[in-house]
């Protein structure tokens, strides 16, 4: 019984510390027969008559998949902090590469991902090309960052 109570306590503690990512809207970008899951956070106090910067964040290899949640594990909480949203008010986009893909683009960048050409990266480029055409985007302030595999994708 004590072991069960301990497990329940750890589970509850983990859930208390879990970030609520519901402010990130779940989206899907489709191009031809390919699909890219992504999450997007609107600027704080969004006004469609204003232009906002865009920040694209590419996750690491461990966050690949198709749940449209895992890509927020590293960085998602940072962008939700009120002081960051106020100081750096912008669109935040977190795409998710599928489990068998990566944020590379084409050779010569070969790694152990067994992918010759990244569909995920091609979709991100198309997504961003479409997104920056919006009238509420400041095309002079488009930012890109990434973690681990995503850092490689920034190149």
XYZ file of N, CA, C and O in Angstrom:
620
model
N 0.822 -1.198 0.000
C 0.000 0.000 0.000
C 0.866 1.262 0.000
O 0.550 2.225 -0.682
N 1.972 1.241 0.784
C 2.854 2.404 0.816
C 3.455 2.669 -0.560
O 3.594 3.819 -0.963
N 3.808 1.588 -1.274
C 4.385 1.756 -2.606
C 3.361 2.386 -3.544
O 3.689 3.269 -4.334
N 2.112 1.986 -3.461
C 1.052 2.538 -4.288
C 0.846 4.026 -3.984
O 0.700 4.839 -4.905
N 0.861 4.393 -2.701
C 0.724 5.801 -2.327
C 1.890 6.628 -2.856
O 1.703 7.761 -3.307
N 3.095 6.062 -2.791
C 4.262 6.768 -3.293
C 4.142 6.999 -4.805
O 4.413 8.094 -5.298
N 3.739 5.986 -5.548
C 3.569 6.110 -6.995
C 2.506 7.156 -7.305
O 2.676 7.987 -8.195
N 1.397 7.133 -6.565
C 0.334 8.119 -6.770
C 0.859 9.527 -6.497
O 0.587 10.455 -7.245
N 1.646 9.703 -5.421
C 2.219 11.004 -5.088
C 3.135 11.500 -6.199
O 3.073 12.659 -6.600
N 4.003 10.624 -6.729
C 4.919 11.009 -7.806
C 4.119 11.391 -9.049
O 4.417 12.377 -9.717
N 3.079 10.621 -9.356
C 2.235 10.919 -10.514
C 1.572 12.282 -10.353
O 1.557 13.084 -11.288
N 1.032 12.569 -9.199
C 0.378 13.851 -8.947
C 1.387 14.997 -9.011
O 1.101 16.054 -9.568
N 2.574 14.792 -8.468
C 3.614 15.816 -8.501
C 4.029 16.107 -9.941
O 4.181 17.269 -10.330
N 4.170 15.061 -10.734
C 4.535 15.248 -12.142
C 3.454 16.032 -12.876
O 3.746 16.903 -13.689
N 2.201 15.761 -12.584
C 1.117 16.474 -13.245
C 1.025 17.924 -12.789
O 0.637 18.785 -13.572
N 1.375 18.203 -11.542
C 1.376 19.584 -11.072
C 2.426 20.408 -11.797
O 2.234 21.587 -12.064
N 3.559 19.768 -12.111
C 4.642 20.469 -12.786
C 4.487 20.486 -14.304
O 5.214 21.175 -14.993
N 3.559 19.702 -14.837
C 3.358 19.659 -16.282
C 2.789 20.987 -16.766
O 1.913 21.569 -16.143
N 3.317 21.463 -17.867
C 2.873 22.731 -18.439
C 1.593 22.515 -19.236
O 1.448 21.524 -19.917
N 0.698 23.459 -19.136
C -0.529 23.433 -19.925
C -0.235 24.088 -21.269
O -0.054 25.293 -21.346
N -0.168 23.289 -22.307
C 0.148 23.790 -23.634
C -1.097 24.086 -24.454
O -1.010 24.246 -25.669
N -2.245 24.194 -23.815
C -3.490 24.413 -24.554
C -3.542 25.783 -25.239
O -4.359 25.972 -26.141
N -2.684 26.716 -24.837
C -2.651 28.015 -25.516
C -2.069 27.908 -26.922
O -2.308 28.759 -27.761
N -1.305 26.849 -27.150
C -0.788 26.578 -28.492
C -1.894 25.866 -29.275
O -2.310 24.776 -28.914
N -2.344 26.468 -30.340
C -3.382 25.852 -31.159
C -2.785 24.719 -31.979
O -1.692 24.849 -32.520
N -3.508 23.598 -32.055
C -3.076 22.472 -32.878
C -3.459 22.743 -34.320
O -4.607 23.066 -34.619
N -2.485 22.621 -35.220
C -2.717 22.871 -36.632
C -2.093 21.762 -37.462
O -1.226 21.022 -36.999
N -2.536 21.680 -38.709
C -1.990 20.733 -39.673
C -1.775 21.484 -40.980
O -2.670 22.196 -41.444
N -0.590 21.332 -41.537
C -0.287 21.911 -42.842
C -0.228 20.763 -43.840
O 0.485 19.782 -43.627
N -0.967 20.880 -44.946
C -1.009 19.843 -45.966
C -0.519 20.424 -47.283
O -0.971 21.491 -47.705
N 0.400 19.707 -47.906
C 0.891 20.070 -49.229
C 0.919 18.793 -50.056
O 1.651 17.856 -49.723
N 0.109 18.770 -51.103
C -0.062 17.573 -51.929
C -0.484 16.424 -51.026
O -1.518 16.514 -50.385
N 0.299 15.356 -50.940
C -0.075 14.204 -50.101
C 0.672 14.164 -48.781
O 0.614 13.158 -48.076
N 1.391 15.232 -48.447
C 2.197 15.253 -47.226
C 1.554 16.143 -46.163
O 0.939 17.156 -46.473
N 1.723 15.744 -44.912
C 1.112 16.448 -43.781
C 2.179 16.786 -42.750
O 3.044 15.966 -42.447
N 2.083 17.998 -42.205
C 2.981 18.448 -41.142
C 2.133 18.918 -39.971
O 1.329 19.839 -40.115
N 2.301 18.278 -38.816
C 1.658 18.757 -37.594
C 2.463 19.927 -37.054
O 3.695 19.923 -37.104
N 1.764 20.926 -36.537
C 2.469 22.012 -35.868
C 1.552 22.651 -34.834
O 0.338 22.506 -34.875
N 2.181 23.327 -33.886
C 1.458 24.098 -32.881
C 1.819 25.554 -33.088
O 2.940 25.888 -33.462
N 0.836 26.425 -32.831
C 1.070 27.855 -33.026
C 0.516 28.633 -31.843
O -0.567 28.321 -31.337
N 1.268 29.612 -31.406
C 0.867 30.495 -30.320
C 0.681 31.884 -30.901
O 1.610 32.446 -31.505
N -0.523 32.419 -30.748
C -0.799 33.776 -31.241
C -0.097 34.798 -30.362
O 0.144 34.565 -29.179
N 0.186 35.957 -30.925
C 0.752 37.036 -30.103
C -0.216 37.415 -28.970
O -1.433 37.282 -29.110
N 0.347 37.881 -27.888
C -0.430 38.329 -26.740
C -1.304 39.512 -27.150
O -0.830 40.417 -27.847
N -2.574 39.503 -26.768
C -3.523 40.568 -27.137
C -3.514 40.808 -28.647
O -3.413 41.945 -29.116
N -3.626 39.741 -29.384
C -3.554 39.774 -30.845
C -4.499 40.806 -31.449
O -5.663 40.895 -31.081
N -3.982 41.598 -32.382
C -4.748 42.590 -33.120
C -4.450 42.364 -34.601
O -3.308 42.513 -35.043
N -5.458 41.996 -35.374
C -5.258 41.654 -36.784
C -4.762 42.833 -37.621
O -4.293 42.642 -38.744
N -4.833 44.040 -37.089
C -4.357 45.216 -37.814
C -2.880 45.510 -37.569
O -2.330 46.434 -38.153
N -2.253 44.744 -36.687
C -0.831 44.927 -36.395
C -0.013 43.845 -37.078
O -0.529 42.789 -37.433
N 1.270 44.118 -37.218
C 2.199 43.123 -37.728
C 3.076 42.636 -36.579
O 3.547 43.434 -35.769
N 3.291 41.318 -36.544
C 4.052 40.702 -35.468
C 5.217 39.890 -36.037
O 5.115 39.332 -37.131
N 6.293 39.786 -35.269
C 7.385 38.895 -35.667
C 6.912 37.432 -35.623
O 5.888 37.119 -35.017
N 7.696 36.565 -36.239
C 7.430 35.123 -36.223
C 8.681 34.426 -35.716
O 9.786 34.737 -36.149
N 8.486 33.471 -34.801
C 9.599 32.665 -34.304
C 9.268 31.201 -34.584
O 8.287 30.676 -34.071
N 10.102 30.561 -35.385
C 9.972 29.143 -35.699
C 10.975 28.376 -34.857
O 12.154 28.726 -34.831
N 10.495 27.350 -34.157
C 11.368 26.544 -33.301
C 11.351 25.100 -33.780
O 10.287 24.487 -33.884
N 12.545 24.562 -34.072
C 12.679 23.169 -34.518
C 13.159 22.301 -33.357
O 14.215 22.562 -32.782
N 12.405 21.269 -33.044
C 12.689 20.385 -31.912
C 13.833 19.414 -32.202
O 14.310 19.302 -33.331
N 14.231 18.687 -31.174
C 15.275 17.673 -31.302
C 14.716 16.327 -31.735
O 13.502 16.140 -31.865
N 15.603 15.357 -31.928
C 15.226 14.033 -32.434
C 14.258 13.306 -31.501
O 13.390 12.569 -31.958
N 14.382 13.508 -30.213
C 13.525 12.811 -29.260
C 12.074 13.250 -29.268
O 11.215 12.569 -28.722
N 11.775 14.367 -29.907
C 10.410 14.891 -29.928
C 9.694 14.603 -31.254
O 8.583 15.063 -31.487
N 10.337 13.814 -32.118
C 9.686 13.442 -33.376
C 8.469 12.556 -33.091
O 8.385 11.914 -32.063
N 7.528 12.567 -34.013
C 6.352 11.720 -33.867
C 5.170 12.304 -34.603
O 5.326 13.100 -35.530
N 3.975 11.925 -34.153
C 2.764 12.454 -34.791
C 1.702 12.843 -33.775
O 0.536 12.960 -34.124
N 2.111 13.057 -32.526
C 1.137 13.406 -31.478
C 0.817 14.898 -31.442
O -0.137 15.309 -30.797
N 1.620 15.718 -32.098
C 1.465 17.172 -32.125
C 1.491 17.772 -30.713
O 0.815 18.754 -30.434
N 2.289 17.172 -29.858
C 2.480 17.661 -28.491
C 3.957 17.621 -28.101
O 4.478 18.573 -27.530
N 4.630 16.523 -28.431
C 6.007 16.305 -27.969
C 6.965 17.414 -28.365
O 7.938 17.677 -27.661
N 6.714 18.078 -29.477
C 7.618 19.131 -29.929
C 7.646 20.328 -28.982
O 8.529 21.165 -29.060
N 6.695 20.398 -28.055
C 6.629 21.508 -27.097
C 7.407 21.237 -25.813
O 7.549 22.129 -24.981
N 7.921 20.003 -25.654
C 8.579 19.605 -24.407
C 9.735 20.540 -24.058
O 9.869 20.961 -22.915
N 10.569 20.862 -25.023
C 11.715 21.745 -24.783
C 11.461 23.067 -25.484
O 11.515 23.147 -26.703
N 11.165 24.094 -24.719
C 10.943 25.421 -25.284
C 9.513 25.902 -25.201
O 9.272 27.097 -25.141
N 8.566 24.995 -25.190
C 7.162 25.391 -25.162
C 6.802 26.232 -23.950
O 6.081 27.222 -24.047
N 7.329 25.863 -22.808
C 7.049 26.584 -21.564
C 7.684 27.983 -21.584
O 7.082 28.954 -21.127
N 8.877 28.078 -22.135
C 9.594 29.352 -22.197
C 8.782 30.415 -22.933
O 8.676 31.550 -22.491
N 8.179 30.035 -24.050
C 7.425 30.992 -24.850
C 6.081 31.367 -24.221
O 5.469 32.347 -24.619
N 5.619 30.578 -23.242
C 4.361 30.889 -22.561
C 4.532 31.840 -21.382
O 3.549 32.413 -20.903
N 5.754 32.020 -20.919
C 5.975 32.904 -19.768
C 5.507 34.306 -20.111
O 5.855 34.865 -21.147
N 4.719 34.869 -19.206
C 4.104 36.174 -19.456
C 5.125 37.257 -19.768
O 4.931 38.055 -20.690
N 6.233 37.278 -19.027
C 7.231 38.316 -19.265
C 7.852 38.179 -20.663
O 8.153 39.177 -21.307
N 8.015 36.954 -21.148
C 8.547 36.755 -22.498
C 7.522 37.128 -23.559
O 7.865 37.721 -24.580
N 6.269 36.792 -23.307
C 5.215 37.140 -24.265
C 5.055 38.649 -24.372
O 4.800 39.181 -25.444
N 5.203 39.360 -23.249
C 5.083 40.819 -23.272
C 6.285 41.465 -23.967
O 6.126 42.356 -24.790
N 7.480 40.994 -23.640
C 8.691 41.612 -24.186
C 8.947 41.217 -25.643
O 9.435 42.016 -26.429
N 8.607 39.986 -26.006
C 8.880 39.473 -27.352
C 7.575 39.000 -27.993
O 7.452 37.863 -28.415
N 6.617 39.875 -28.066
C 5.281 39.535 -28.551
C 5.338 39.119 -30.025
O 5.656 39.935 -30.892
N 5.068 37.858 -30.297
C 5.223 37.347 -31.658
C 4.418 36.077 -31.868
O 3.882 35.502 -30.925
N 4.343 35.658 -33.124
C 3.826 34.344 -33.466
C 4.903 33.334 -33.094
O 6.084 33.569 -33.345
N 4.510 32.203 -32.522
C 5.458 31.134 -32.203
C 4.954 29.874 -32.908
O 3.807 29.466 -32.711
N 5.817 29.254 -33.698
C 5.431 28.062 -34.449
C 6.370 26.911 -34.089
O 7.594 27.049 -34.174
N 5.780 25.792 -33.674
C 6.496 24.570 -33.336
C 6.032 23.436 -34.261
O 5.049 22.768 -33.967
N 6.710 23.207 -35.388
C 6.336 22.064 -36.217
C 6.861 20.766 -35.603
O 7.733 20.797 -34.733
N 6.313 19.631 -36.054
C 6.774 18.341 -35.550
C 7.142 17.426 -36.721
O 6.290 17.113 -37.563
N 8.390 16.997 -36.761
C 8.833 16.026 -37.758
C 8.317 14.648 -37.376
O 8.214 14.324 -36.185
N 7.988 13.840 -38.371
C 7.527 12.481 -38.081
C 8.687 11.640 -37.557
O 9.856 12.015 -37.686
N 8.360 10.513 -36.971
C 9.357 9.656 -36.325
C 10.459 9.208 -37.287
O 11.589 8.997 -36.891
N 10.140 9.063 -38.559
C 11.124 8.576 -39.523
C 11.716 9.708 -40.369
O 12.205 9.472 -41.456
N 11.683 10.930 -39.859
C 12.188 12.081 -40.603
C 13.076 12.913 -39.689
O 13.253 12.602 -38.517
N 13.647 13.971 -40.240
C 14.492 14.849 -39.431
C 14.520 16.224 -40.047
O 13.950 16.455 -41.104
N 15.175 17.178 -39.384
C 15.212 18.561 -39.852
C 16.392 18.823 -40.758
O 16.909 19.921 -40.811
N 16.827 17.851 -41.476
C 17.847 18.072 -42.487
C 17.134 18.530 -43.737
O 15.920 18.668 -43.756
N 17.853 18.743 -44.761
C 17.185 19.115 -45.998
C 17.581 18.142 -47.085
O 16.829 17.279 -47.454
N 18.765 18.247 -47.592
C 19.264 17.316 -48.593
C 20.704 16.985 -48.253
O 21.322 17.622 -47.421
N 21.219 15.985 -48.946
C 22.626 15.686 -48.776
C 23.430 16.925 -49.122
O 22.944 17.762 -49.859
N 24.563 17.225 -48.608
C 25.533 16.303 -48.046
C 25.417 16.106 -46.546
O 26.277 15.505 -45.945
N 24.384 16.622 -45.891
C 24.263 16.486 -44.442
C 23.715 15.103 -44.107
O 22.511 14.911 -44.010
N 24.606 14.123 -43.929
C 24.196 12.747 -43.633
C 24.404 12.478 -42.149
O 25.446 12.777 -41.590
N 23.387 11.907 -41.539
C 23.471 11.484 -40.145
C 22.854 10.107 -40.041
O 22.494 9.504 -41.037
N 22.676 9.621 -38.861
C 22.149 8.274 -38.666
C 20.634 8.199 -38.758
O 20.029 7.297 -38.215
N 20.009 9.117 -39.441
C 18.548 9.126 -39.515
C 18.029 8.363 -40.727
O 16.838 8.208 -40.896
N 18.940 7.874 -41.601
C 18.562 7.111 -42.788
C 17.520 7.834 -43.637
O 16.571 7.225 -44.115
N 17.676 9.119 -43.785
C 16.766 9.930 -44.584
C 17.600 10.651 -45.634
O 18.530 11.371 -45.286
N 17.292 10.444 -46.895
C 18.053 11.119 -47.957
C 17.561 12.542 -48.158
O 18.325 13.436 -48.436
N 16.270 12.740 -48.058
C 15.696 14.075 -48.196
C 14.569 14.217 -47.187
O 13.721 13.342 -47.066
N 14.538 15.308 -46.473
C 13.569 15.511 -45.403
C 12.255 16.084 -45.932
O 12.200 17.228 -46.365
N 11.191 15.283 -45.859
C 9.860 15.798 -46.202
C 9.441 16.842 -45.182
O 8.819 17.840 -45.527
N 9.790 16.601 -43.915
C 9.398 17.534 -42.851
C 9.973 18.919 -43.097
O 9.271 19.922 -42.984
N 11.247 18.989 -43.459
C 11.859 20.299 -43.693
C 11.253 20.959 -44.926
O 11.013 22.169 -44.929
N 11.005 20.186 -45.964
C 10.363 20.748 -47.159
C 9.000 21.330 -46.809
O 8.625 22.400 -47.287
N 8.253 20.637 -45.947
C 6.939 21.134 -45.527
C 7.057 22.390 -44.674
O 6.247 23.306 -44.789
N 8.069 22.442 -43.808
C 8.274 23.638 -42.981
C 8.570 24.840 -43.866
O 8.042 25.937 -43.628
N 9.394 24.655 -44.874
C 9.719 25.762 -45.787
C 8.448 26.248 -46.481
O 8.188 27.448 -46.562
N 7.618 25.319 -46.949
C 6.355 25.701 -47.602
C 5.410 26.383 -46.618
O 4.768 27.379 -46.955
N 5.325 25.838 -45.407
C 4.482 26.451 -44.374
C 4.912 27.890 -44.122
O 4.083 28.809 -44.110
N 6.211 28.107 -43.928
C 6.705 29.441 -43.631
C 6.548 30.380 -44.822
O 6.215 31.555 -44.640
N 6.764 29.877 -46.033
C 6.547 30.708 -47.226
C 5.107 31.212 -47.264
O 4.860 32.380 -47.579
N 4.163 30.347 -46.925
C 2.750 30.748 -46.887
C 2.463 31.677 -45.711
O 1.751 32.669 -45.853
N 3.009 31.348 -44.555
C 2.688 32.096 -43.341
C 3.164 33.544 -43.415
O 2.450 34.453 -42.990
N 4.348 33.766 -43.947
C 4.877 35.136 -43.947
C 4.177 36.033 -44.964
O 4.388 37.240 -44.958
N 3.309 35.472 -45.783
C 2.522 36.291 -46.712
C 1.330 36.955 -46.027
O 0.692 37.820 -46.614
N 1.050 36.573 -44.800
C -0.071 37.153 -44.066
C 0.187 38.633 -43.784
O 1.321 39.037 -43.562
N -0.881 39.420 -43.749
C -0.720 40.854 -43.495
C -0.371 41.161 -42.038
O 0.108 42.232 -41.731
N -0.568 40.195 -41.149
C -0.263 40.408 -39.729
C 1.131 39.902 -39.343
O 1.435 39.739 -38.170
N 1.981 39.690 -40.335
C 3.351 39.224 -40.096
C 4.341 40.303 -40.531
O 4.240 40.853 -41.616
N 5.295 40.595 -39.657
C 6.385 41.517 -39.964
C 7.506 40.697 -40.608
O 8.257 40.001 -39.918
N 7.616 40.769 -41.922
C 8.580 39.939 -42.644
C 10.032 40.351 -42.386
O 10.944 39.619 -42.759
N 10.252 41.479 -41.743
C 11.605 41.886 -41.374
C 12.041 41.279 -40.047
O 13.182 41.481 -39.628
N 11.122 40.569 -39.385
C 11.454 39.963 -38.086
C 10.952 38.520 -38.055
O 9.992 38.192 -37.371
N 11.634 37.669 -38.796
C 11.342 36.240 -38.819
C 12.557 35.547 -38.222
O 13.680 35.721 -38.703
N 12.334 34.783 -37.154
C 13.420 34.184 -36.390
C 13.325 32.668 -36.421
O 12.238 32.106 -36.482
N 14.469 32.020 -36.331
C 14.561 30.566 -36.367
C 15.508 30.110 -35.278
O 16.600 30.660 -35.128
N 15.078 29.123 -34.517
C 15.976 28.496 -33.547
C 15.668 27.017 -33.488
O 14.622 26.567 -33.966
N 16.594 26.252 -32.926
C 16.383 24.825 -32.836
C 17.261 24.215 -31.768
O 18.251 24.803 -31.346
N 16.873 23.037 -31.345
C 17.561 22.317 -30.285
C 18.076 21.000 -30.850
O 17.291 20.237 -31.455
N 19.354 20.725 -30.698
C 19.947 19.460 -31.115
C 19.695 19.229 -32.603
O 20.171 19.984 -33.439
N 18.918 18.213 -32.961
C 18.598 17.963 -34.360
C 17.981 19.212 -34.997
O 18.251 19.535 -36.144
N 17.174 19.926 -34.237
C 16.568 21.155 -34.728
C 17.597 22.248 -34.945
O 17.473 23.077 -35.837
N 18.645 22.265 -34.110
C 19.739 23.199 -34.311
C 20.438 22.939 -35.638
O 20.769 23.872 -36.370
N 20.600 21.666 -35.973
C 21.190 21.315 -37.266
C 20.252 21.771 -38.388
O 20.709 22.249 -39.428
N 18.965 21.661 -38.167
C 17.987 22.090 -39.161
C 18.024 23.582 -39.444
O 17.644 24.015 -40.515
N 18.527 24.361 -38.497
C 18.603 25.804 -38.721
C 19.634 26.146 -39.791
O 19.568 27.209 -40.395
N 20.594 25.246 -40.013
C 21.597 25.485 -41.051
C 21.025 25.229 -42.414
O 21.474 25.678 -43.403
